[in-house]
XYZ file of C-alpha atoms in Angstrom:
748
model
C 0.000 0.000 0.000
C 3.022 2.297 -0.245
C 1.792 3.537 -3.635
C -1.318 5.163 -2.137
C -1.089 8.978 -1.876
C -1.113 10.319 1.659
C -4.318 12.291 1.022
C -6.161 9.091 0.065
C -4.580 6.991 2.815
C -5.806 9.492 5.414
C -9.517 8.980 4.753
C -9.072 5.246 4.119
C -7.526 4.928 7.590
C -10.623 6.627 9.033
C -12.970 4.336 7.088
C -11.206 1.145 8.088
C -11.477 1.821 11.803
C -14.053 1.935 14.597
C -17.102 -0.244 13.864
C -15.390 -1.652 10.770
C -13.841 -4.932 11.932
C -11.204 -4.594 9.190
C -8.729 -1.930 10.250
C -6.322 -0.047 8.008
C -3.254 -1.180 9.905
C -4.200 -4.816 9.311
C -4.584 -4.121 5.578
C -1.215 -2.363 5.304
C 0.622 -5.082 7.262
C -1.430 -7.848 5.573
C -2.297 -9.383 8.935
C -6.047 -9.392 8.229
C -7.724 -12.504 6.812
C -6.676 -12.972 3.181
C -10.314 -13.294 2.046
C -11.082 -9.894 3.536
C -8.050 -8.202 1.975
C -8.980 -9.724 -1.401
C -12.316 -7.890 -1.242
C -10.638 -4.547 -0.527
C -7.121 -4.260 -1.974
C -8.052 -4.749 -5.684
C -10.645 -1.974 -5.468
C -8.221 0.435 -3.803
C -5.478 -0.385 -6.339
C -7.871 0.164 -9.247
C -9.136 3.412 -7.762
C -5.641 4.847 -7.215
C -4.238 3.629 -10.541
C -6.980 5.368 -12.517
C -6.509 8.794 -10.999
C -9.392 8.389 -8.498
C -11.905 9.117 -11.286
C -13.425 5.614 -11.229
C -16.128 4.070 -9.005
C -15.104 2.620 -5.671
C -16.886 -0.013 -3.561
C -15.676 -0.790 -0.044
C -17.259 -3.131 2.535
C -17.724 -2.648 6.248
C -16.917 -5.899 8.042
C -18.320 -7.479 11.159
C -16.521 -10.337 12.874
C -18.322 -12.711 10.516
C -17.447 -10.974 7.259
C -18.785 -8.113 5.111
C -21.861 -6.516 6.608
C -22.649 -3.509 4.402
C -21.087 -1.915 1.356
C -20.471 1.723 0.410
C -20.113 2.816 -3.218
C -18.637 6.196 -4.188
C -18.217 8.228 -7.375
C -16.101 11.279 -8.183
C -18.859 13.521 -9.613
C -22.597 13.723 -10.328
C -22.401 12.172 -13.810
C -20.309 9.240 -12.575
C -22.678 8.790 -9.631
C -25.696 8.514 -11.942
C -23.919 5.834 -13.992
C -22.798 4.002 -10.854
C -26.350 3.896 -9.480
C -27.625 2.240 -12.664
C -24.797 -0.294 -12.700
C -25.233 -1.161 -9.010
C -28.913 -1.780 -9.624
C -27.904 -4.372 -12.229
C -25.080 -5.913 -10.200
C -26.501 -6.306 -6.679
C -30.104 -5.196 -6.475
C -32.845 -5.962 -5.933
C -32.110 -9.685 -6.122
C -29.486 -9.728 -3.370
C -29.600 -6.323 -1.674
C -31.810 -3.538 -0.381
C -30.423 -1.152 -3.002
C -33.024 0.731 -5.064
C -30.845 3.543 -6.422
C -31.127 5.790 -3.358
C -28.165 7.974 -2.386
C -26.733 7.824 1.097
C -28.382 9.993 3.744
C -25.264 11.056 5.606
C -25.196 10.316 9.339
C -23.119 13.090 10.882
C -22.369 10.952 13.951
C -20.896 8.045 11.990
C -17.115 8.351 11.628
C -16.976 5.976 8.649
C -19.646 7.839 6.706
C -18.044 11.107 7.771
C -14.774 10.092 6.098
C -16.568 9.152 2.877
C -18.701 12.281 2.824
C -15.711 14.601 3.235
C -13.903 12.806 0.379
C -16.760 12.282 -2.112
C -19.485 14.724 -1.063
C -23.022 13.525 -1.793
C -22.027 10.997 -4.495
C -22.387 8.024 -2.137
C -24.527 4.864 -1.940
C -24.977 2.222 0.761
C -26.450 -1.255 0.418
C -26.734 -4.407 2.509
C -27.646 -8.011 1.835
C -31.227 -9.202 2.289
C -30.026 -12.545 3.729
C -26.882 -14.405 4.776
C -26.909 -16.325 1.493
C -27.282 -13.106 -0.481
C -24.273 -11.648 1.323
C -21.900 -14.109 -0.353
C -23.649 -13.531 -3.673
C -22.915 -9.800 -3.297
C -19.249 -10.545 -2.612
C -19.074 -12.456 -5.911
C -21.107 -9.861 -7.822
C -18.958 -6.952 -6.605
C -15.798 -8.833 -7.541
C -17.219 -9.571 -11.000
C -18.168 -5.895 -11.383
C -14.579 -4.866 -10.693
C -13.370 -7.318 -13.362
C -15.789 -5.767 -15.858
C -14.538 -2.269 -14.998
C -10.922 -3.321 -15.419
C -11.674 -4.806 -18.861
C -13.887 -1.943 -19.986
C -12.308 -0.156 -23.005
C -11.070 3.353 -22.404
C -13.765 5.866 -23.231
C -12.843 9.286 -24.577
C -13.470 11.967 -21.991
C -16.778 13.467 -22.995
C -17.534 14.771 -19.512
C -14.969 17.562 -19.508
C -16.532 20.714 -18.170
C -17.667 23.141 -20.857
C -15.328 26.042 -21.513
C -17.968 28.557 -20.408
C -18.467 26.715 -17.102
C -14.718 26.729 -16.441
C -14.512 30.429 -17.238
C -17.429 31.220 -14.906
C -15.788 29.217 -12.112
C -12.558 31.115 -12.780
C -14.377 34.435 -12.388
C -15.999 33.209 -9.163
C -12.624 32.153 -7.770
C -11.183 35.606 -8.485
C -14.113 37.378 -6.847
C -13.680 35.134 -3.810
C -9.914 35.756 -3.724
C -9.159 32.046 -4.163
C -5.823 32.201 -5.984
C -5.105 28.487 -5.754
C -8.396 27.490 -7.347
C -8.107 30.260 -9.955
C -4.722 28.941 -11.102
C -6.102 25.404 -11.324
C -8.959 26.691 -13.477
C -6.539 28.575 -15.749
C -4.794 25.250 -16.366
C -8.190 23.644 -16.988
C -9.099 26.320 -19.539
C -5.805 25.791 -21.332
C -6.307 22.022 -21.295
C -9.462 22.390 -23.390
C -7.288 23.342 -26.363
C -9.263 26.549 -26.915
C -6.697 28.885 -25.340
C -3.742 29.973 -27.463
C -0.550 31.601 -26.207
C -1.966 35.120 -26.520
C -5.166 34.238 -24.668
C -3.113 32.606 -21.909
C -1.425 35.971 -21.385
C -4.846 37.629 -21.162
C -5.833 35.082 -18.493
C -2.640 35.720 -16.541
C -3.412 39.451 -16.564
C -7.017 38.831 -15.485
C -5.761 36.614 -12.667
C -3.515 39.314 -11.233
C -6.103 42.066 -11.683
C -8.868 39.966 -10.159
C -6.721 39.331 -7.082
C -6.059 43.053 -6.689
C -2.391 42.825 -7.658
C -2.324 45.707 -10.120
C 1.198 46.619 -9.082
C 2.482 43.304 -10.451
C 0.848 44.020 -13.804
C 2.177 47.580 -13.948
C 5.745 46.453 -13.243
C 5.650 43.458 -15.578
C 7.086 45.348 -18.551
C 7.695 42.230 -20.737
C 4.090 41.045 -20.284
C 2.565 44.408 -21.241
C 4.917 44.761 -24.220
C 3.956 41.267 -25.364
C 0.225 42.041 -25.492
C -0.063 45.752 -26.249
C 0.193 45.341 -30.038
C -2.480 42.611 -30.069
C -6.217 43.017 -30.588
C -7.045 43.115 -26.890
C -10.438 42.148 -25.450
C -12.099 44.962 -23.477
C -11.457 43.328 -20.102
C -7.723 43.074 -20.786
C -7.620 46.738 -21.792
C -9.303 47.584 -18.480
C -6.953 45.383 -16.450
C -3.739 46.732 -17.988
C -4.669 50.413 -18.339
C -6.212 50.536 -14.856
C -3.083 48.933 -13.363
C -0.809 51.466 -15.072
C -3.031 54.370 -14.041
C -3.177 53.258 -10.405
C 0.577 52.804 -10.249
C 1.727 55.985 -11.985
C -1.107 58.550 -12.061
C -3.341 58.272 -8.985
C -0.843 60.182 -6.885
C -0.676 63.165 -9.257
C -4.130 63.306 -10.896
C -5.302 66.083 -8.559
C -2.428 68.418 -9.379
C -3.882 71.883 -10.153
C -1.886 72.238 -13.370
C -3.035 69.643 -15.946
C 0.342 69.933 -17.681
C 1.936 68.195 -14.678
C -0.491 65.294 -14.997
C -0.100 65.088 -18.778
C 3.687 65.165 -18.489
C 3.657 62.320 -15.936
C 1.305 60.312 -18.163
C 3.412 60.885 -21.264
C 6.602 59.814 -19.502
C 5.319 56.760 -17.589
C 2.570 55.391 -19.859
C 2.134 57.014 -23.287
C 5.721 56.621 -24.506
C 6.365 53.012 -23.429
C 2.803 51.687 -23.881
C 1.177 53.884 -26.539
C -0.339 51.011 -28.596
C -2.681 50.227 -25.688
C -4.687 53.307 -26.663
C -5.518 52.380 -30.260
C -9.184 51.716 -29.501
C -11.342 52.242 -26.418
C -14.039 49.768 -27.527
C -16.747 51.643 -25.654
C -15.212 50.983 -22.221
C -16.529 53.273 -19.478
C -14.251 52.308 -16.613
C -13.308 55.589 -14.847
C -9.529 55.120 -14.870
C -9.597 53.919 -18.480
C -11.522 57.035 -19.559
C -9.033 59.266 -17.749
C -6.075 57.439 -19.291
C -7.480 57.670 -22.824
C -8.149 61.390 -22.471
C -4.649 61.972 -21.110
C -3.266 60.014 -24.045
C -5.037 62.329 -26.462
C -3.930 65.426 -24.568
C -0.345 64.190 -24.611
C -0.327 64.181 -28.426
C 0.995 67.100 -30.466
C -2.502 67.553 -31.944
C -5.210 66.108 -29.676
C -8.180 64.725 -31.574
C -11.164 66.843 -30.434
C -13.681 64.294 -31.736
C -12.178 61.535 -29.633
C -11.816 63.794 -26.573
C -15.481 64.794 -26.721
C -16.486 61.144 -27.057
C -14.518 60.290 -23.903
C -16.098 63.169 -21.992
C -19.579 62.088 -23.047
C -18.884 58.507 -21.951
C -18.222 59.608 -18.369
C -21.377 59.865 -16.233
C -22.403 63.443 -15.508
C -22.143 65.012 -12.049
C -19.322 62.769 -10.875
C -15.890 63.702 -9.590
C -14.240 61.877 -12.508
C -16.339 63.822 -15.030
C -15.305 67.082 -13.387
C -11.654 66.039 -13.553
C -11.919 65.100 -17.234
C -13.694 68.360 -18.018
C -11.025 70.430 -16.257
C -8.180 68.670 -18.079
C -9.878 69.158 -21.437
C -10.758 72.807 -20.917
C -7.373 73.819 -19.509
C -5.117 71.729 -21.746
C -6.956 71.853 -25.067
C -5.396 73.989 -27.777
C -7.337 76.836 -29.431
C -9.658 75.511 -32.085
C -7.868 75.533 -35.471
C -9.412 76.761 -38.673
C -11.893 74.433 -40.319
C -9.951 71.687 -42.118
C -10.150 71.307 -45.866
C -11.633 68.251 -47.548
C -8.136 66.889 -48.156
C -7.235 67.329 -44.491
C -10.429 65.576 -43.407
C -9.634 62.676 -45.711
C -6.083 62.450 -44.344
C -7.405 62.409 -40.767
C -9.897 59.674 -41.608
C -7.159 57.551 -43.202
C -4.933 58.092 -40.163
C -7.719 57.095 -37.781
C -8.299 53.916 -39.778
C -4.559 53.182 -39.811
C -4.581 53.626 -36.003
C -7.569 51.232 -35.772
C -9.485 53.993 -34.008
C -12.689 52.864 -35.675
C -15.196 54.967 -33.779
C -13.374 58.184 -34.663
C -12.870 56.921 -38.219
C -16.638 56.468 -38.636
C -17.331 60.121 -37.837
C -14.555 61.305 -40.149
C -15.600 59.023 -43.010
C -19.202 60.216 -42.813
C -17.848 63.745 -43.038
C -15.984 63.076 -46.326
C -18.776 61.262 -48.175
C -19.383 60.757 -51.076
C -15.676 59.999 -51.532
C -15.421 56.390 -52.787
C -12.715 55.503 -50.276
C -15.015 56.510 -47.386
C -17.621 53.860 -48.293
C -15.000 51.115 -48.248
C -13.623 52.443 -44.945
C -17.107 52.477 -43.395
C -17.540 48.821 -44.322
C -14.373 47.960 -42.461
C -15.394 50.032 -39.417
C -18.834 48.428 -39.267
C -17.339 44.919 -39.380
C -14.835 45.737 -36.636
C -17.241 47.539 -34.301
C -20.129 45.034 -34.656
C -22.655 47.713 -33.746
C -26.196 46.949 -35.047
C -27.072 50.628 -35.568
C -23.885 51.278 -37.510
C -24.368 48.068 -39.520
C -27.855 49.139 -40.595
C -26.681 52.668 -41.396
C -23.724 51.531 -43.533
C -25.827 48.988 -45.443
C -28.334 51.758 -46.149
C -25.584 54.079 -47.440
C -23.973 51.561 -49.792
C -27.394 50.567 -51.160
C -27.825 54.048 -52.585
C -24.514 54.217 -54.500
C -23.050 52.495 -57.531
C -19.451 51.513 -56.976
C -17.116 48.782 -58.119
C -16.428 46.815 -54.956
C -13.246 44.887 -54.293
C -13.460 41.249 -53.270
C -12.742 42.242 -49.662
C -15.520 44.862 -49.767
C -18.003 42.305 -51.106
C -17.025 39.903 -48.318
C -17.613 42.626 -45.731
C -20.997 43.533 -47.229
C -22.099 39.905 -47.011
C -20.853 39.669 -43.434
C -22.795 42.777 -42.456
C -25.980 41.484 -44.089
C -25.730 38.209 -42.157
C -25.041 40.150 -38.954
C -28.094 42.331 -39.533
C -30.367 39.292 -39.885
C -29.030 37.778 -36.645
C -28.784 41.063 -34.792
C -29.842 41.253 -31.187
C -32.334 44.049 -30.544
C -30.357 47.167 -29.719
C -32.247 47.506 -26.469
C -30.638 44.296 -25.168
C -27.261 46.023 -25.250
C -28.376 49.152 -23.472
C -28.317 48.114 -19.796
C -28.591 45.282 -17.309
C -32.371 45.537 -17.244
C -32.738 45.533 -21.041
C -30.428 42.514 -21.275
C -32.349 40.680 -18.536
C -35.673 41.411 -20.241
C -34.329 39.997 -23.506
C -33.240 36.858 -21.625
C -36.648 36.515 -19.964
C -38.329 36.863 -23.371
C -36.243 34.028 -24.767
C -33.370 35.724 -26.588
C -32.195 33.141 -29.119
C -30.286 34.953 -31.846
C -27.019 34.952 -29.932
C -25.513 33.646 -26.711
C -26.849 35.872 -23.901
C -23.703 35.317 -21.829
C -21.448 36.171 -24.767
C -23.494 39.322 -25.372
C -23.182 40.224 -21.695
C -19.434 39.750 -21.874
C -19.307 42.276 -24.735
C -21.590 44.852 -23.136
C -20.795 44.853 -19.429
C -17.577 46.850 -19.910
C -19.637 49.558 -21.631
C -22.038 49.963 -18.694
C -21.170 52.309 -15.848
C -21.927 51.607 -12.208
C -22.484 55.355 -11.787
C -25.738 55.094 -13.743
C -27.116 52.791 -11.025
C -25.769 54.814 -8.118
C -27.784 57.797 -9.309
C -30.991 55.789 -9.755
C -31.140 52.356 -8.133
C -34.694 51.621 -9.334
C -33.404 49.369 -12.150
C -31.805 47.113 -9.510
C -35.220 46.220 -8.112
C -36.486 45.492 -11.631
C -33.420 43.355 -12.341
C -33.922 41.409 -9.100
C -37.567 40.745 -10.040
C -36.617 39.526 -13.522
C -34.077 37.112 -12.031
C -36.470 35.951 -9.316
C -39.291 35.228 -11.781
C -37.093 33.364 -14.258
C -37.439 29.670 -14.954
C -36.060 27.056 -17.304
C -33.421 28.290 -19.732
C -33.528 31.900 -18.549
C -32.922 30.792 -14.955
C -29.772 28.958 -16.047
C -28.591 31.991 -18.032
C -28.896 34.186 -14.943
C -27.020 31.547 -12.981
C -24.221 31.690 -15.578
C -24.229 35.485 -15.263
C -23.703 35.316 -11.490
C -19.991 36.358 -11.590
C -20.843 39.352 -13.797
C -23.584 40.457 -11.398
C -21.367 40.193 -8.316
C -18.438 41.948 -9.992
C -20.604 44.818 -11.251
C -22.875 45.477 -8.262
C -20.688 44.334 -5.353
C -17.034 44.677 -6.386
C -17.220 47.906 -8.420
C -18.886 50.307 -5.947
C -16.536 51.745 -3.339
C -19.146 51.005 -0.655
C -22.374 48.972 -0.402
C -25.350 50.849 -1.842
C -28.724 50.963 -0.111
C -30.569 50.908 -3.411
C -28.877 47.606 -4.283
C -30.474 45.739 -1.339
C -33.016 43.860 -3.554
C -30.190 42.658 -5.749
C -27.939 41.670 -2.823
C -30.793 39.583 -1.475
C -31.501 37.993 -4.853
C -27.832 37.032 -5.322
C -27.887 35.283 -1.933
C -31.138 33.569 -2.919
C -29.568 32.300 -6.165
C -27.052 30.328 -4.090
C -29.838 29.073 -1.808
C -31.794 27.860 -4.846
C -28.872 25.874 -6.197
C -27.599 22.550 -4.921
C -24.398 22.278 -2.905
C -22.380 25.478 -3.295
C -18.677 25.668 -4.053
C -16.312 27.206 -1.470
C -15.971 30.253 -3.742
C -19.746 30.704 -3.921
C -19.942 30.511 -0.132
C -17.194 33.134 0.149
C -19.166 35.393 -2.214
C -22.285 34.803 -0.126
C -20.387 36.149 2.887
C -19.481 39.265 0.895
C -23.098 39.755 -0.134
C -24.287 39.283 3.442
C -21.743 41.847 4.647
C -22.939 44.327 2.024
C -26.609 43.783 2.831
C -26.552 43.928 6.637
C -23.898 46.659 6.680
C -26.300 49.263 5.288
C -29.142 48.622 7.705
C -31.878 46.857 5.706
C -35.511 46.895 6.759
C -37.125 43.867 8.402
C -38.397 42.097 5.284
C -35.144 41.851 3.256
C -33.191 41.099 6.456
C -35.393 38.154 7.444
C -35.528 36.845 3.881
C -31.735 36.986 3.554
C -31.291 35.067 6.817
C -33.812 32.441 5.747
C -31.848 31.957 2.527
C -28.608 31.858 4.508
C -30.086 29.141 6.735
C -31.015 27.134 3.667
C -27.474 27.481 2.300
C -26.021 26.280 5.606
C -28.418 23.316 5.727
C -27.512 22.305 2.163
C -23.781 22.645 2.801
C -23.701 20.975 6.195
C -20.130 19.677 6.446
C -17.192 19.985 8.832
C -15.158 21.853 6.252
C -17.626 24.760 6.338
C -17.542 25.395 10.104
C -15.223 28.393 9.631
C -17.565 29.846 7.007
C -20.554 29.418 9.310
C -18.701 31.126 12.178
C -17.703 34.010 9.893
C -21.293 34.593 8.765
C -22.504 34.490 12.376
C -19.844 37.053 13.209
C -20.943 39.345 10.348
C -24.477 39.293 11.754
C -23.265 39.830 15.323
C -21.329 42.962 14.384
C -24.281 44.711 12.713
C -27.613 45.933 14.009
C -30.466 43.463 13.653
C -33.950 44.729 12.729
C -35.222 41.269 13.771
C -32.958 39.877 16.550
C -34.927 36.612 16.691
C -34.014 35.822 13.070
C -30.354 36.406 13.806
C -30.515 34.209 16.926
C -32.218 31.398 14.985
C -29.376 31.412 12.498
C -26.795 31.307 15.285
C -28.608 28.267 16.735
C -28.157 26.576 13.376
C -24.442 27.419 13.405
C -24.152 26.056 16.935
C -25.906 22.880 15.811
C -23.382 22.483 12.988
C -20.451 22.838 15.396
C -22.143 20.384 17.763
C -22.460 17.819 14.969
C -18.736 18.063 14.278
C -17.613 18.797 17.820
C -15.050 16.002 17.595
C -13.386 17.942 14.774
C -13.768 21.482 16.125
C -10.407 23.088 16.834
C -9.734 24.987 20.024
C -9.691 28.281 18.102
C -13.130 27.490 16.636
C -14.471 26.750 20.123
C -13.067 30.014 21.459
C -14.617 32.000 18.594
C -17.915 30.240 19.266
C -17.701 31.299 22.922
C -17.117 34.919 21.925
C -20.090 34.757 19.561
C -22.244 33.196 22.268
C -21.509 36.262 24.397
C -22.605 38.493 21.497
C -25.831 36.529 21.135
C -26.337 36.415 24.920
C -26.644 32.636 25.078
C -23.491 31.396 26.819
C -25.472 28.720 28.621
C -26.127 26.952 25.315
C -22.438 26.092 25.060
C -23.003 23.596 27.874
C -24.750 21.411 25.294
C -21.588 21.284 23.187
C -19.710 17.989 23.676
C -16.300 18.314 25.239
C -13.400 17.763 22.828
C -12.241 14.161 22.580
C -8.664 15.389 22.491
C -6.850 18.647 22.075
C -6.557 19.755 18.446
C -2.812 20.125 18.815
C -2.675 23.886 18.419
C -1.632 24.466 22.039
C 0.864 21.576 22.118
C 2.478 22.525 18.839
C 2.383 26.308 18.909
C 1.947 27.502 22.512
C 5.669 28.167 22.823
C 5.765 30.299 19.673
C 7.438 33.541 20.813
C 7.179 35.600 17.634
C 5.352 38.723 16.533
C 2.050 38.273 14.687
C 0.786 41.287 12.751
C -2.834 41.582 11.593
C -4.015 44.238 9.159
C -7.777 44.629 8.880
C -10.259 47.475 8.630
C -12.814 45.238 10.371
C -11.216 45.948 13.717
C -13.713 43.910 15.734
C -12.700 40.774 13.801
C -9.044 41.584 14.450
C -9.695 42.031 18.180
C -11.510 38.677 18.360
C -8.599 36.971 16.634
C -6.217 38.662 19.058
C -8.195 37.397 22.068
C -8.045 33.834 20.776
C -4.337 34.053 19.979
C -3.526 35.325 23.479
C -5.099 32.170 24.899
C -3.572 29.743 22.425
C -0.182 31.426 21.987
C 0.583 33.017 25.351
C 4.206 33.758 24.450
C 3.424 35.464 21.147
C 2.954 39.188 20.609
C -0.068 40.196 18.538
C -0.438 43.660 17.004
C -3.356 44.949 14.924
C -3.179 47.715 12.337
C -6.077 49.490 10.621
C -4.351 52.395 8.850
C -6.059 53.512 5.641
C -2.826 54.540 3.932
C 0.839 53.615 3.734
C 2.085 54.685 7.184
C 5.393 54.153 8.952
C 3.535 52.219 11.643
C 2.101 49.774 9.091
C 5.408 49.498 7.275
C 7.257 48.745 10.534
C 4.755 46.065 11.596
C 4.796 44.357 8.186
C 8.594 44.433 8.126
C 9.145 43.002 11.617
C 6.298 40.521 12.045
C 7.163 36.827 11.922
C 3.667 36.244 10.563
C 1.775 39.059 8.869
C -1.891 38.655 7.940
C -3.375 41.111 5.471
C -7.179 40.866 5.424
C -7.358 42.097 1.828
C -11.153 41.787 1.677
C -11.165 44.631 4.194
C -8.288 46.847 3.093
C -7.013 49.770 1.042
C -4.782 49.356 -2.004
C -2.238 51.823 -0.649
C -1.907 49.759 2.524
C -1.500 46.538 0.538
C 1.350 47.856 -1.574
C 3.013 49.292 1.531
C 2.792 45.978 3.393
C 3.879 43.926 0.398
C 6.935 46.095 -0.174
C 7.856 46.002 3.513
C 7.628 42.176 3.612
C 10.041 41.789 0.733
C 10.381 38.094 -0.148
C 8.594 36.882 2.973
C 5.071 35.457 2.898
C 2.048 37.731 3.178
C -0.948 35.788 4.504
C -4.162 36.645 2.633
C -7.242 35.145 4.362
C -10.239 34.435 2.148
C -12.656 36.322 4.400
C -12.895 39.316 6.722
C -13.922 37.376 9.840
C -11.804 36.229 12.747
C -12.160 32.554 11.764
C -10.568 33.264 8.369
C -7.791 35.311 9.990
C -7.009 32.580 12.521
C -7.115 29.870 9.872
C -4.424 31.648 7.830
C -2.265 32.166 10.956
C -2.373 28.526 12.036
C -1.639 27.315 8.517
C 1.469 29.488 8.492
C 2.438 28.300 11.989
C 2.160 24.709 10.797
C 4.578 25.549 8.001
C 7.032 27.397 10.240
C 7.124 25.132 13.281
């Protein structure tokens, strides 16, 4: 059994123990009865040799032989196939198996081990008689022989590319770097990602994790992509990173020439090709960068500058900044250009692939023959339905000799017009959602969303949040295909309405609640979806909702916890209870009911609860004024090892978090578990000497990046140098402590 990976051997040792008369030690040393080992070892060998993607059947023995059997599969599709095959192999002739999945008994250590390894893809069956028991032994052995002789089947169950990409976006929003990197590899393994697209994914990975400084300083990476036809999201990621690194500190200088000079030196000269085409992007820093690029030219293009100004939402600080730069830095208007000069400008715009500007200039020089051909190219590149219809109308009224390329573009535009999505679907979130609800079929709704979402501004919804309520209703009333489309759009919704605003928005409460409900409506949630649920809960309760949305959100949260009832989610449950404890509760009874459910979860897995989890639970019980309920919690079977292993740790532990209450809770727990350690908390909003000193000198430094400022992150990262910076996945004390003890385990 030396060939079995340690991760697999760990749960096998737990399964072959306790009430199972066949123990793991007897299997490894081959001291168990040979007949028993023959029923187990071949299955384990087959399972390990095939990358753990095959079915597995293991018996539980009594002193007289096999008593019951457990069958496990790696995923839902494999489980469905396994259920059908088991029905043919052992039931109902010999067993009580009728295709039912295992109802997990949280108090059974054997089932606990299986559930943590395979999730809900488990089956259990027993013989209907003593004679049938031996028949099952033979049937299970024969089934293994059939599996071993089964021809290799091409992998047709690989996750769809769109599903992998959505999971990648969820992992980034949740701050799960490890999972995000695994999903990047999975996307590349599909064969649909070329070398250029892999670079785009690498940039998205860094930007999604908030590491814009790494993008801005990765000169070779930016140089490698800046001459390519970049997707809008990559333009946002790169330009925003450069702007944050080089311009944020000087953008408020009173003299625009200072800002323009800094932009020209740090960004325009080395990375000018990034600004060939804005592609309708309305990201604030991208708009500012594109305007500064124009103003840094010898002859700024007034048409392009006005377009950038108009793209910025009115009555915002960014719009005021753009307006001031344009008014103070713009040159006096030159004399009206001649027809030849207009034509030259149009040709230059087309050569620069600045298609939107080229359209305006080409329309201005009609009926020049070259302009018609140029408009065809612009319409194909921009893929705008209004422009497509307009250009087709213009060329229908002229008689020209078209080149082969022009004819190809005309045909392409005609096909595009027939399959065009109604313009309204591109206008906003609500118009897109209505089109989905009405059964949009001409194009992929998710692909359309991917094109349009970069052209929508969060500022439009901050001014008037009424559309958010409409959007929430459209999602809530969806069913069938439209419901699945909204589910696929979940990462886009969270990124737009939760990640983009600087602070939670009261008008977004209906949407926050609906996004929590979408997880409650689904089956078992992924760890990343649970992390996003915590973020949504924090946003919702942090702005003081009224009774109805508060109670509804907690009911959905209770349903999520009930569906994802497993030991691995105890920390998540404690973090959500802490979020609720730290905010006012319009309905305290609803909050208390949820805490009772969390307490019940910890009670079910009390034998696995660490000392830090128990201490956090005690602190929460004080918040909820129910300390006496902890008396119902079983005492630990044994110490979790944290005190024995780490109590003598004498180092300095630094914690950066803007959720100071969570930091103080973590500090209280650490003082009890690590009495010789020094714990310091920092909550500075900017790069201060105090923060820099703590980050530089701490043996372990935790940066709660979900509750932080970018300036503080860069300060701490620079101060740490090559040493590890711990980045917990959540804001709560459980997440902070989890990251500390993982690092202690590595250090000690």
